[in-house]
Amino acid sequence: MGKEFMKKYWLPWLVGMPAETSLAICSFIFGGIFERFPNMRVAFAHGGGSFMSTLGRIGHGFDVRPDLCAVDNDKPPREYLGKFWLDSCLHDPEMLNLVKGKIGANKVMLGTDYPFPLGELQPGKVIEQANVSQWENAYLRSQSCLDWMGISADRFNGCREKH
């Protein structure tokens, strides 16, 4: 995505990847993918990239230019919040709080971006810094991922060795 303009400053990693994640989410929404496959479970990396911070612009564009945006799907983008999962790899507790406020902690799962160089160095540290409730912590650290995979936590009872 515009890589020819991002040769310096590590911009493909810092700007390109979040923009590409937002592009993917918008493509799913505008392309009607969620409508055609309502039971599909989709997760996007990088906390949704720049999607949440540009959601107002995306929604406004949809409203004022349906001839360009609502070509394949006439449902507003905000109606899809909570229809997909995001990871928590945002590197910013305030942004994590914004994201979980928009889609719910039950749709955000622990993300590390491991083994890539922008990965969270201490997995779960941003969740800890966000001062989440006990319920949110359980979802962010494991339950959201289990829900996304369609797996019950009961499946893992007895998996840990008792010390």
mmCIF file of C-alpha atoms in Angstrom:
data_model
loop_
_atom_site.group_PDB
_atom_site.id
_atom_site.type_symbol
_atom_site.label_atom_id
_atom_site.label_comp_id
_atom_site.label_asym_id
_atom_site.label_seq_id
_atom_site.Cartn_x
_atom_site.Cartn_y
_atom_site.Cartn_z
ATOM 1 C CA MET A 1 0.000 0.000 0.000
ATOM 2 C CA GLY A 2 1.936 3.011 -1.261
ATOM 3 C CA LYS A 3 5.208 1.258 -0.452
ATOM 4 C CA GLU A 4 7.043 3.326 -3.044
ATOM 5 C CA PHE A 5 6.353 6.394 -0.855
ATOM 6 C CA MET A 6 7.443 4.691 2.363
ATOM 7 C CA LYS A 7 11.042 3.721 1.726
ATOM 8 C CA LYS A 8 12.382 5.530 4.804
ATOM 9 C CA TYR A 9 11.657 5.552 8.494
ATOM 10 C CA TRP A 10 10.259 2.007 8.639
ATOM 11 C CA LEU A 11 6.953 3.427 7.381
ATOM 12 C CA PRO A 12 5.667 0.176 5.845
ATOM 13 C CA TRP A 13 5.622 -1.270 9.382
ATOM 14 C CA LEU A 14 4.473 1.882 11.166
ATOM 15 C CA VAL A 15 1.875 3.205 8.718
ATOM 16 C CA GLY A 16 1.388 0.640 5.952
ATOM 17 C CA MET A 17 0.356 -2.371 8.027
ATOM 18 C CA PRO A 18 -2.277 -0.524 10.092
ATOM 19 C CA ALA A 19 -3.679 0.967 6.872
ATOM 20 C CA GLU A 20 -3.744 -2.470 5.218
ATOM 21 C CA THR A 21 -5.661 -3.911 8.181
ATOM 22 C CA SER A 22 -8.217 -1.104 7.902
ATOM 23 C CA LEU A 23 -8.418 -1.752 4.156
ATOM 24 C CA ALA A 24 -9.172 -5.424 4.851
ATOM 25 C CA ILE A 25 -11.960 -4.598 7.329
ATOM 26 C CA CYS A 26 -13.508 -2.041 4.958
ATOM 27 C CA SER A 27 -13.311 -4.543 2.096
ATOM 28 C CA PHE A 28 -15.184 -7.130 4.159
ATOM 29 C CA ILE A 29 -17.854 -4.577 5.102
ATOM 30 C CA PHE A 30 -18.318 -2.787 1.782
ATOM 31 C CA GLY A 31 -17.961 -6.028 -0.165
ATOM 32 C CA GLY A 32 -20.816 -7.627 1.800
ATOM 33 C CA ILE A 33 -18.673 -10.525 3.004
ATOM 34 C CA PHE A 34 -20.235 -10.513 6.477
ATOM 35 C CA GLU A 35 -23.698 -10.579 4.874
ATOM 36 C CA ARG A 36 -22.893 -13.486 2.573
ATOM 37 C CA PHE A 37 -21.155 -15.477 5.311
ATOM 38 C CA PRO A 38 -22.886 -14.499 8.561
ATOM 39 C CA ASN A 39 -21.448 -17.399 10.573
ATOM 40 C CA MET A 40 -17.852 -16.818 9.530
ATOM 41 C CA ARG A 41 -15.534 -15.914 12.403
ATOM 42 C CA VAL A 42 -12.949 -13.358 11.340
ATOM 43 C CA ALA A 43 -10.145 -11.805 13.367
ATOM 44 C CA PHE A 44 -7.993 -8.886 12.300
ATOM 45 C CA ALA A 45 -4.526 -8.084 13.623
ATOM 46 C CA HIS A 46 -3.066 -4.858 14.978
ATOM 47 C CA GLY A 47 -6.220 -4.046 16.933
ATOM 48 C CA GLY A 48 -7.929 -3.343 13.623
ATOM 49 C CA GLY A 49 -5.090 -1.092 12.474
ATOM 50 C CA SER A 50 -6.306 2.400 11.662
ATOM 51 C CA PHE A 51 -9.935 1.261 11.292
ATOM 52 C CA MET A 52 -11.201 2.415 14.690
ATOM 53 C CA SER A 53 -9.499 5.796 14.500
ATOM 54 C CA THR A 54 -10.960 6.420 11.048
ATOM 55 C CA LEU A 55 -14.386 4.854 11.679
ATOM 56 C CA GLY A 56 -16.066 8.272 11.783
ATOM 57 C CA ARG A 57 -14.584 9.166 8.400
ATOM 58 C CA ILE A 58 -15.480 5.759 6.954
ATOM 59 C CA GLY A 59 -19.072 6.053 8.184
ATOM 60 C CA HIS A 60 -19.396 9.620 6.947
ATOM 61 C CA GLY A 61 -18.088 8.623 3.526
ATOM 62 C CA PHE A 62 -20.620 5.794 3.430
ATOM 63 C CA ASP A 63 -23.427 8.235 4.304
ATOM 64 C CA VAL A 64 -22.538 11.018 1.863
ATOM 65 C CA ARG A 65 -21.316 8.890 -1.051
ATOM 66 C CA PRO A 66 -23.407 5.711 -1.123
ATOM 67 C CA ASP A 67 -22.896 5.711 -4.887
ATOM 68 C CA LEU A 68 -19.236 4.900 -4.210
ATOM 69 C CA CYS A 69 -19.340 3.059 -0.866
ATOM 70 C CA ALA A 70 -22.687 1.232 -0.731
ATOM 71 C CA VAL A 71 -22.300 -0.399 -4.133
ATOM 72 C CA ASP A 72 -22.199 -4.005 -2.883
ATOM 73 C CA ASN A 73 -23.648 -3.581 0.615
ATOM 74 C CA ASP A 74 -26.094 -0.996 1.883
ATOM 75 C CA LYS A 75 -25.528 -1.560 5.622
ATOM 76 C CA PRO A 76 -23.620 1.200 7.438
ATOM 77 C CA PRO A 77 -20.120 0.257 8.634
ATOM 78 C CA ARG A 78 -20.956 0.822 12.334
ATOM 79 C CA GLU A 79 -23.483 -2.019 12.163
ATOM 80 C CA TYR A 80 -20.555 -4.423 11.885
ATOM 81 C CA LEU A 81 -18.894 -3.444 15.147
ATOM 82 C CA GLY A 82 -18.892 -6.588 17.257
ATOM 83 C CA LYS A 83 -19.261 -8.869 14.213
ATOM 84 C CA PHE A 84 -15.532 -9.585 14.071
ATOM 85 C CA TRP A 85 -12.646 -9.956 16.496
ATOM 86 C CA LEU A 86 -9.508 -7.850 16.855
ATOM 87 C CA ASP A 87 -6.289 -8.529 18.673
ATOM 88 C CA SER A 88 -4.962 -6.327 21.475
ATOM 89 C CA CYS A 89 -1.612 -5.541 19.848
ATOM 90 C CA LEU A 90 -2.054 -1.757 19.921
ATOM 91 C CA HIS A 91 0.935 -0.746 22.086
ATOM 92 C CA ASP A 92 -1.281 1.830 23.822
ATOM 93 C CA PRO A 93 -3.649 1.206 26.748
ATOM 94 C CA GLU A 94 -5.829 4.201 25.824
ATOM 95 C CA MET A 95 -6.320 2.853 22.310
ATOM 96 C CA LEU A 96 -7.114 -0.590 23.724
ATOM 97 C CA ASN A 97 -9.797 1.025 25.904
ATOM 98 C CA LEU A 98 -11.210 2.833 22.861
ATOM 99 C CA VAL A 99 -11.289 -0.376 20.810
ATOM 100 C CA LYS A 100 -12.928 -2.475 23.527
ATOM 101 C CA GLY A 101 -15.371 0.378 24.105
ATOM 102 C CA LYS A 102 -16.386 0.263 20.433
ATOM 103 C CA ILE A 103 -16.673 -3.506 19.910
ATOM 104 C CA GLY A 104 -16.662 -4.946 23.425
ATOM 105 C CA ALA A 105 -13.926 -6.730 25.373
ATOM 106 C CA ASN A 106 -15.540 -9.993 24.290
ATOM 107 C CA LYS A 107 -14.367 -9.262 20.723
ATOM 108 C CA VAL A 108 -10.758 -8.366 21.552
ATOM 109 C CA MET A 109 -8.159 -11.064 22.187
ATOM 110 C CA LEU A 110 -4.570 -11.036 23.337
ATOM 111 C CA GLY A 111 -2.261 -10.324 20.431
ATOM 112 C CA THR A 112 1.515 -10.172 20.486
ATOM 113 C CA ASP A 113 2.564 -9.934 16.819
ATOM 114 C CA TYR A 114 5.268 -12.461 17.716
ATOM 115 C CA PRO A 115 7.804 -13.094 16.166
ATOM 116 C CA PHE A 116 7.807 -9.805 14.302
ATOM 117 C CA PRO A 117 9.895 -6.839 15.452
ATOM 118 C CA LEU A 118 6.896 -4.711 16.441
ATOM 119 C CA GLY A 119 5.536 -7.444 18.657
ATOM 120 C CA GLU A 120 4.504 -6.764 22.227
ATOM 121 C CA LEU A 121 7.670 -7.381 24.253
ATOM 122 C CA GLN A 122 5.725 -8.398 27.366
ATOM 123 C CA PRO A 123 2.526 -10.112 26.227
ATOM 124 C CA GLY A 124 -0.446 -8.757 28.171
ATOM 125 C CA LYS A 125 1.351 -5.649 29.460
ATOM 126 C CA VAL A 126 -0.920 -3.256 27.561
ATOM 127 C CA ILE A 127 -3.964 -5.102 28.908
ATOM 128 C CA GLU A 128 -2.530 -4.686 32.413
ATOM 129 C CA GLN A 129 -1.881 -0.959 31.807
ATOM 130 C CA ALA A 130 -5.440 -0.439 30.551
ATOM 131 C CA ASN A 131 -6.842 -1.120 34.053
ATOM 132 C CA VAL A 132 -9.542 -3.459 32.808
ATOM 133 C CA SER A 133 -12.128 -5.162 34.990
ATOM 134 C CA GLN A 134 -11.690 -8.795 36.036
ATOM 135 C CA TRP A 135 -14.345 -9.820 33.486
ATOM 136 C CA GLU A 136 -12.630 -7.859 30.682
ATOM 137 C CA ASN A 137 -9.247 -9.285 31.668
ATOM 138 C CA ALA A 138 -10.595 -12.831 31.330
ATOM 139 C CA TYR A 139 -11.969 -12.067 27.871
ATOM 140 C CA LEU A 140 -8.926 -10.174 26.627
ATOM 141 C CA ARG A 141 -6.459 -12.807 27.803
ATOM 142 C CA SER A 142 -8.283 -15.981 26.754
ATOM 143 C CA GLN A 143 -12.092 -16.154 26.513
ATOM 144 C CA SER A 144 -12.407 -13.997 23.368
ATOM 145 C CA CYS A 145 -9.935 -16.235 21.563
ATOM 146 C CA LEU A 146 -11.767 -19.351 22.715
ATOM 147 C CA ASP A 147 -15.055 -17.851 21.499
ATOM 148 C CA TRP A 148 -13.493 -16.978 18.140
ATOM 149 C CA MET A 149 -12.244 -20.545 17.750
ATOM 150 C CA GLY A 150 -15.536 -21.996 19.007
ATOM 151 C CA ILE A 151 -13.796 -23.872 21.831
ATOM 152 C CA SER A 152 -15.035 -24.226 25.397
ATOM 153 C CA ALA A 153 -12.598 -23.442 28.212
ATOM 154 C CA ASP A 154 -13.729 -26.738 29.769
ATOM 155 C CA ARG A 155 -11.699 -28.495 27.112
ATOM 156 C CA PHE A 156 -8.551 -27.329 28.881
ATOM 157 C CA ASN A 157 -9.469 -28.365 32.431
ATOM 158 C CA GLY A 158 -6.717 -30.510 33.844
ATOM 159 C CA CYS A 159 -4.183 -29.479 31.180
ATOM 160 C CA ARG A 160 -1.926 -27.694 33.654
ATOM 161 C CA GLU A 161 0.319 -29.629 35.914
ATOM 162 C CA LYS A 162 -0.461 -28.992 39.556
ATOM 163 C CA HIS A 163 2.497 -27.713 41.501
#
